[in-house]
Amino acid sequence: MKLDNIYQEEKKSNFAKVSEIIITMASRPSGFIGLSILIFHVILAFISPYIAPYDFKAINPTLMLQAPSAEYWFGTDDLGRDVFTRTILGGRTALTITFFGSLIALLWGGLLGIFCGLVGGKTDDIVMRIVDAFLSIPWILAMLLIVSLLGTSTEVLIPALGFFYGKGIVRVARAATHDVIAKDFIVSARARGHSNFSIIWNEIIPNVRDAILVEGAMRWSWMLLGFSSLSFLGFGVSPPTPDWGLMISNARGLMSFAYWSVIAPIVGLSSLIIGINLTADAFAKALGIDRSTKAPV
Amino acid sequence: MTEIIQKVKNLSIGFKSKKGEEILILRNISTNIKKGETVGIVGESGSGKSTLALAMMGYVKHGLYTIGGECEFNSSNLLKMKNRDLEKIRGRKIAMIPQNAGQALTPNLKIGYQIDEALQLHSDLKEEEREQKISELLNKVRLPSPETIALRYPHELSGGQQQRVAVAMALAGTPDLLLLDEPTTGLDVTTQAHVLELLNFIAKDTGTSMVYVSHDLGAIAQVSDRIIVMYSGEIVLEGPSRDILKKPIHPYTYGLLKSIPKLSLAGLPQSMPGSQPQPGTMHRGCSFFDRCDFSEEKCKNNSPQLEYLEELNTSVRCFNYKSLMNDSQVNQTVNKIKTSLQDKEILNLSEVSISYAKQKLLDQVLNRISDDNPTVKDININIKKGETIALVGESGSGKSTILKSIAGLLRTKGGIIKFDQNRNLSSDLKERDPNDLRIIQLIFQNPDESLNPNHTVEEIIAQPLKLYFGLKGEELKKNIIDLLQKVRLGEFYMSRYPRQLSGGEKQRVAVARAFAAKPDIILCDEVTSALDVSVQAAVLNLLQQLKEDFGTTYIFVSHDLAVVRAISDRVAVLYQGRLCEVGPSKDVYQFPSHPYTEVLLGAVLEPDPDIKPKLVAEDIVEEKPPQKGCSFQGRCSRILGDICKNEVPPWQITNSGNSIRCHIPLKELQKDQVN
């Protein structure tokens, strides 16, 4: 017996549905923490240019590697730039690029997965083998190749990241579609003669949407880690733009005597990833999806 | 007085809702299970019967908790026991046989090993003795050649055999009490009859007490000495099984028995209005109040207590049981079905064969199907306009496969399906034009699966209207309301989601969706088997009413022969994808002539302790139809010899227009059955 049947619910507006999901997410401690961290980072990304105390690219040789003080909260780096300023600004690019990257990944991965799941047969076989082939290529090598050929501009990074992180979504979307496709309401729609497009749009998407969204949220945190790795290797954001990956890369040699310049970006990056992960977990639980994908951290 | 094994005292089990209210699933249940007796617990889904059975072995489902009362076994309360102590009782003293044995057995361990495991845990036998015991147990549940069965994996056994293995495992610990949760529900009729017979034998042989939980009064009638009828988490009637089935003194049981279709009676049984209240919605009064024909003003606000009647040895929860006591012989009245048969032929299947065989590469290129022994073969049926024809047979008989081909979901391998004498429907979906698709609509078995959980009732019914007639706006809405009224649902259902509807309401929505296309033929695939008995009758009556209003033709697939008897004009009996017998249902049911029809009808369980099933043939399951000869040769008890094995039997036509496919001459076929 389904226990939640007891409450007769009326059809709700989308806004009411979304706010209910958010309230359910926040009612769990882990969800509350995750959401708070995520919201904090997003707000910070919007307001940081206005609250940053110093110019992020102002080099001051006299202030090299200052320890944290009242004036420079997180100290200064090897070029005398304020670490606090650079840390609060350092998440902006990563957050924007990976957000749009995840959207692209969701879109193409989700649609292709649903299509393959529905059509099946040879088309499905061929497409899935191609996806498998791409999955077997280490993404970082492929990314490095693309970036070194096409440059590190946003227009290259977003679609490239979106492509590489969408491959996994194809599989998830296809599996979710397979669960739905066996149900009689799909058979019924087919027997009535609806087109594939209509079946995907009306029958499948409402039923797999949640699973794909959760997967997309997970991919977002993976992508963030990936993008920061690229920056770390020098293929992401180019200096002097502040970026956590780049900051960690620059300061890692000085770790033994100027730990502050590396700890601040590490905390920034990992807290954001943890925040997204916890949020995605809470999101999955609020929607009632059992998620087996492990978090990247 | 015999010894009491299990004592349930004032047991209440429930859960806390999101709002913090306490919602009861079981309300103040008290009963005793005596040594050596079999107690049947019946009720509709959601009546709390499984929760009660599980509580009897000290288990409360996750999310539920005991609110009060106890389950006493050997004078200790199981519900307060620690898990360590429960382990010693479960399996050894109280064993459970689950509904779906196929899922209860570990798929990657051999049968023998799994029984051995049960023996290690629940008995003190040594290794050599255990081996002996395994064959003994398998013998006891009448599995052929125990030594080979023990070496098999669960998937290599049929459903009935798996259920027998589950029984053997439960018996491993020689328990005092055996709990059976719908043990035969997923099985074919013939297998079900065999398993029940086995359970009866075991109860007598070992003296084990049994608690048999089922929604099926027919099965309960065969096994139990005493019956407990549950409704909405309460015991409403408890007493000796014969009295309860013959002279029910509670209005619910009375209505329930009236709503079950019987083999001996053609026509639709009366339905019970409404549905069981959801837990938590009942606050005062009798829980059966709104569905009761005998209710009075006082039933609305006062809940009756369970009253023990000394002279009948029965407990009843009703103020008005006396009015039922006098004339409570269940006089079943049925609504005779009107045949709206017309002479016009609407669908013609000739020489249809369907194959699931995978195409070889060459065949794929040439776009043909090659399979010399297809799943379905030689189907010849003419269906007249306005007729209800039923396809019956056990699982694997190809009845759903034929439906799929008619609907275009499956390509036929050979033969022709013709609509209205001239339109060819042998092609599959892609090649049919929208109008060909519109004229044939499907209703599925399980409305939970056939309605998209994310669509409202409005969106569900709008789909065919938009697709076939291009309706929009106000006109669309008007049509939807119209259709909802036709299936006896109000306008306010439009904004509901399927999960907010009861099983019967969901199936009504599915019916409305099928009729929205204004079809000529509706294919009904086991439409009532997922529903409760009291709801089933209502849906059958609705289908009949709609048929009379619209002149639709039904092709009705069901494994429930009593339901088929109630609604159909003509019956086609299938075995292994081959037709055995086709004829007017009246004749097929009166003189079952084909040996297989005889087997099928003999195995039907009726809610009457005096009608015992006749077990004619073995319940073996054949994987594949035989290459040549009669399809039923493997199980036929009247096999003639080589002729049955080598030659496909001819069609023989009786005086009443009944066609039978058998080598045995007609006279002999019918003579034997009179005896």
Short mmCIF file of N, CA, C and O in Angstrom, two decimals, chain A residues 95-144:
data_model
loop_
_atom_site.label_atom_id
_atom_site.label_comp_id
_atom_site.label_asym_id
_atom_site.label_seq_id
_atom_site.Cartn_x
_atom_site.Cartn_y
_atom_site.Cartn_z
N LEU A 95 32.31 28.57 -12.18
CA LEU A 95 30.89 28.35 -11.96
C LEU A 95 30.09 28.60 -13.24
O LEU A 95 29.24 27.80 -13.62
N THR A 96 30.41 29.71 -13.92
CA THR A 96 29.64 30.04 -15.13
C THR A 96 29.88 28.99 -16.21
O THR A 96 28.93 28.47 -16.80
N ILE A 97 31.17 28.72 -16.48
CA ILE A 97 31.47 27.81 -17.58
C ILE A 97 30.86 26.43 -17.32
O ILE A 97 30.21 25.84 -18.19
N THR A 98 31.03 25.92 -16.09
CA THR A 98 30.53 24.58 -15.85
C THR A 98 29.01 24.55 -15.79
O THR A 98 28.40 23.56 -16.16
N PHE A 99 28.38 25.64 -15.36
CA PHE A 99 26.93 25.66 -15.34
C PHE A 99 26.36 25.50 -16.74
O PHE A 99 25.53 24.66 -17.02
N PHE A 100 26.89 26.33 -17.66
CA PHE A 100 26.39 26.23 -19.03
C PHE A 100 26.83 24.92 -19.67
O PHE A 100 26.10 24.32 -20.46
N GLY A 101 28.04 24.48 -19.31
CA GLY A 101 28.51 23.19 -19.81
C GLY A 101 27.58 22.06 -19.41
O GLY A 101 27.20 21.20 -20.22
N SER A 102 27.13 22.10 -18.14
CA SER A 102 26.22 21.03 -17.67
C SER A 102 24.89 21.10 -18.40
O SER A 102 24.30 20.06 -18.72
N LEU A 103 24.43 22.31 -18.66
CA LEU A 103 23.16 22.44 -19.39
C LEU A 103 23.26 21.77 -20.76
O LEU A 103 22.38 21.01 -21.17
N ILE A 104 24.40 22.05 -21.43
CA ILE A 104 24.58 21.44 -22.75
C ILE A 104 24.66 19.92 -22.62
O ILE A 104 24.04 19.17 -23.38
N ALA A 105 25.41 19.47 -21.60
CA ALA A 105 25.56 18.03 -21.39
C ALA A 105 24.20 17.39 -21.16
O ALA A 105 23.87 16.34 -21.73
N LEU A 106 23.38 18.03 -20.33
CA LEU A 106 22.05 17.52 -20.02
C LEU A 106 21.21 17.41 -21.27
O LEU A 106 20.55 16.40 -21.51
N LEU A 107 21.27 18.46 -22.07
CA LEU A 107 20.41 18.54 -23.23
C LEU A 107 20.75 17.45 -24.25
O LEU A 107 19.91 16.65 -24.62
N TRP A 108 22.02 17.40 -24.64
CA TRP A 108 22.33 16.45 -25.71
C TRP A 108 22.37 15.03 -25.17
O TRP A 108 21.87 14.10 -25.79
N GLY A 109 22.93 14.88 -23.97
CA GLY A 109 23.01 13.54 -23.39
C GLY A 109 21.63 12.98 -23.12
O GLY A 109 21.32 11.84 -23.45
N GLY A 110 20.78 13.83 -22.52
CA GLY A 110 19.44 13.38 -22.18
C GLY A 110 18.64 13.01 -23.40
O GLY A 110 18.07 11.92 -23.48
N LEU A 111 18.63 13.90 -24.39
CA LEU A 111 17.80 13.64 -25.57
C LEU A 111 18.29 12.43 -26.34
O LEU A 111 17.51 11.58 -26.75
N LEU A 112 19.63 12.34 -26.50
CA LEU A 112 20.15 11.20 -27.25
C LEU A 112 19.85 9.90 -26.52
O LEU A 112 19.45 8.90 -27.13
N GLY A 113 20.01 9.91 -25.19
CA GLY A 113 19.75 8.72 -24.40
C GLY A 113 18.30 8.28 -24.52
O GLY A 113 18.01 7.10 -24.73
N ILE A 114 17.39 9.24 -24.41
CA ILE A 114 15.96 8.91 -24.51
C ILE A 114 15.64 8.36 -25.89
O ILE A 114 14.96 7.35 -26.04
N PHE A 115 16.20 9.01 -26.90
CA PHE A 115 15.95 8.58 -28.27
C PHE A 115 16.42 7.14 -28.48
O PHE A 115 15.69 6.29 -28.99
N CYS A 116 17.67 6.86 -28.04
CA CYS A 116 18.21 5.50 -28.20
C CYS A 116 17.36 4.49 -27.45
O CYS A 116 17.08 3.40 -27.94
N GLY A 117 16.96 4.86 -26.24
CA GLY A 117 16.16 3.95 -25.44
C GLY A 117 14.84 3.63 -26.10
O GLY A 117 14.38 2.50 -26.08
N LEU A 118 14.25 4.64 -26.72
CA LEU A 118 12.94 4.44 -27.34
C LEU A 118 13.05 3.65 -28.63
O LEU A 118 12.32 2.69 -28.86
N VAL A 119 14.00 4.04 -29.48
CA VAL A 119 14.08 3.44 -30.80
C VAL A 119 14.62 2.02 -30.74
O VAL A 119 14.10 1.10 -31.36
N GLY A 120 15.67 1.85 -29.92
CA GLY A 120 16.25 0.51 -29.78
C GLY A 120 16.84 0.00 -31.08
O GLY A 120 17.10 0.76 -32.00
N GLY A 121 17.04 -1.30 -31.14
CA GLY A 121 17.48 -1.94 -32.38
C GLY A 121 18.86 -1.49 -32.83
O GLY A 121 19.74 -1.20 -32.01
N LYS A 122 19.02 -1.40 -34.12
CA LYS A 122 20.35 -1.14 -34.68
C LYS A 122 20.83 0.27 -34.36
O LYS A 122 21.99 0.47 -34.03
N THR A 123 19.92 1.24 -34.50
CA THR A 123 20.30 2.63 -34.23
C THR A 123 20.90 2.73 -32.84
O THR A 123 21.96 3.33 -32.63
N ASP A 124 20.20 2.13 -31.89
CA ASP A 124 20.64 2.14 -30.50
C ASP A 124 22.01 1.49 -30.37
O ASP A 124 22.92 2.05 -29.75
N ASP A 125 22.16 0.33 -31.01
CA ASP A 125 23.44 -0.39 -30.94
C ASP A 125 24.59 0.49 -31.42
O ASP A 125 25.60 0.64 -30.75
N ILE A 126 24.39 1.07 -32.60
CA ILE A 126 25.47 1.85 -33.20
C ILE A 126 25.80 3.06 -32.33
O ILE A 126 26.96 3.29 -31.98
N VAL A 127 24.78 3.83 -31.96
CA VAL A 127 25.03 5.04 -31.18
C VAL A 127 25.70 4.70 -29.86
O VAL A 127 26.67 5.35 -29.44
N MET A 128 25.22 3.66 -29.21
CA MET A 128 25.78 3.33 -27.91
C MET A 128 27.23 2.86 -28.02
O MET A 128 28.04 3.14 -27.14
N ARG A 129 27.57 2.18 -29.10
CA ARG A 129 28.97 1.75 -29.26
C ARG A 129 29.87 2.98 -29.46
O ARG A 129 30.98 3.03 -28.97
N ILE A 130 29.35 3.96 -30.20
CA ILE A 130 30.14 5.19 -30.38
C ILE A 130 30.32 5.89 -29.03
O ILE A 130 31.42 6.31 -28.68
N VAL A 131 29.24 5.96 -28.26
CA VAL A 131 29.33 6.58 -26.94
C VAL A 131 30.35 5.81 -26.07
O VAL A 131 31.18 6.40 -25.40
N ASP A 132 30.28 4.47 -26.14
CA ASP A 132 31.23 3.65 -25.39
C ASP A 132 32.67 3.98 -25.81
O ASP A 132 33.55 4.09 -24.97
N ALA A 133 32.86 4.12 -27.11
CA ALA A 133 34.20 4.41 -27.61
C ALA A 133 34.70 5.73 -27.02
O ALA A 133 35.84 5.82 -26.56
N PHE A 134 33.83 6.73 -27.00
CA PHE A 134 34.23 8.02 -26.43
C PHE A 134 34.47 7.91 -24.93
O PHE A 134 35.37 8.55 -24.39
N LEU A 135 33.65 7.07 -24.29
CA LEU A 135 33.82 6.91 -22.84
C LEU A 135 35.17 6.31 -22.51
O LEU A 135 35.71 6.54 -21.43
N SER A 136 35.72 5.53 -23.45
CA SER A 136 36.98 4.86 -23.15
C SER A 136 38.17 5.78 -23.35
O SER A 136 39.28 5.46 -22.95
N ILE A 137 37.97 6.94 -23.98
CA ILE A 137 39.07 7.89 -24.14
C ILE A 137 39.20 8.71 -22.86
O ILE A 137 38.22 9.26 -22.40
N PRO A 138 40.39 8.79 -22.27
CA PRO A 138 40.53 9.62 -21.08
C PRO A 138 40.17 11.06 -21.45
O PRO A 138 40.76 11.64 -22.36
N TRP A 139 39.20 11.61 -20.75
CA TRP A 139 38.65 12.90 -21.18
C TRP A 139 39.70 13.99 -21.14
O TRP A 139 39.72 14.91 -21.95
N ILE A 140 40.64 13.87 -20.18
CA ILE A 140 41.57 14.99 -20.02
C ILE A 140 42.51 15.10 -21.22
O ILE A 140 42.82 16.19 -21.69
N LEU A 141 42.87 13.93 -21.78
CA LEU A 141 43.71 13.96 -22.97
C LEU A 141 42.97 14.60 -24.14
O LEU A 141 43.50 15.46 -24.84
N ALA A 142 41.72 14.16 -24.30
CA ALA A 142 40.93 14.69 -25.39
C ALA A 142 40.72 16.20 -25.22
O ALA A 142 40.81 16.97 -26.17
N MET A 143 40.46 16.61 -23.98
CA MET A 143 40.26 18.03 -23.71
C MET A 143 41.51 18.82 -24.04
O MET A 143 41.46 19.88 -24.66
N LEU A 144 42.66 18.27 -23.61
CA LEU A 144 43.91 18.97 -23.87
C LEU A 144 44.11 19.16 -25.36
O LEU A 144 44.55 20.21 -25.83
#
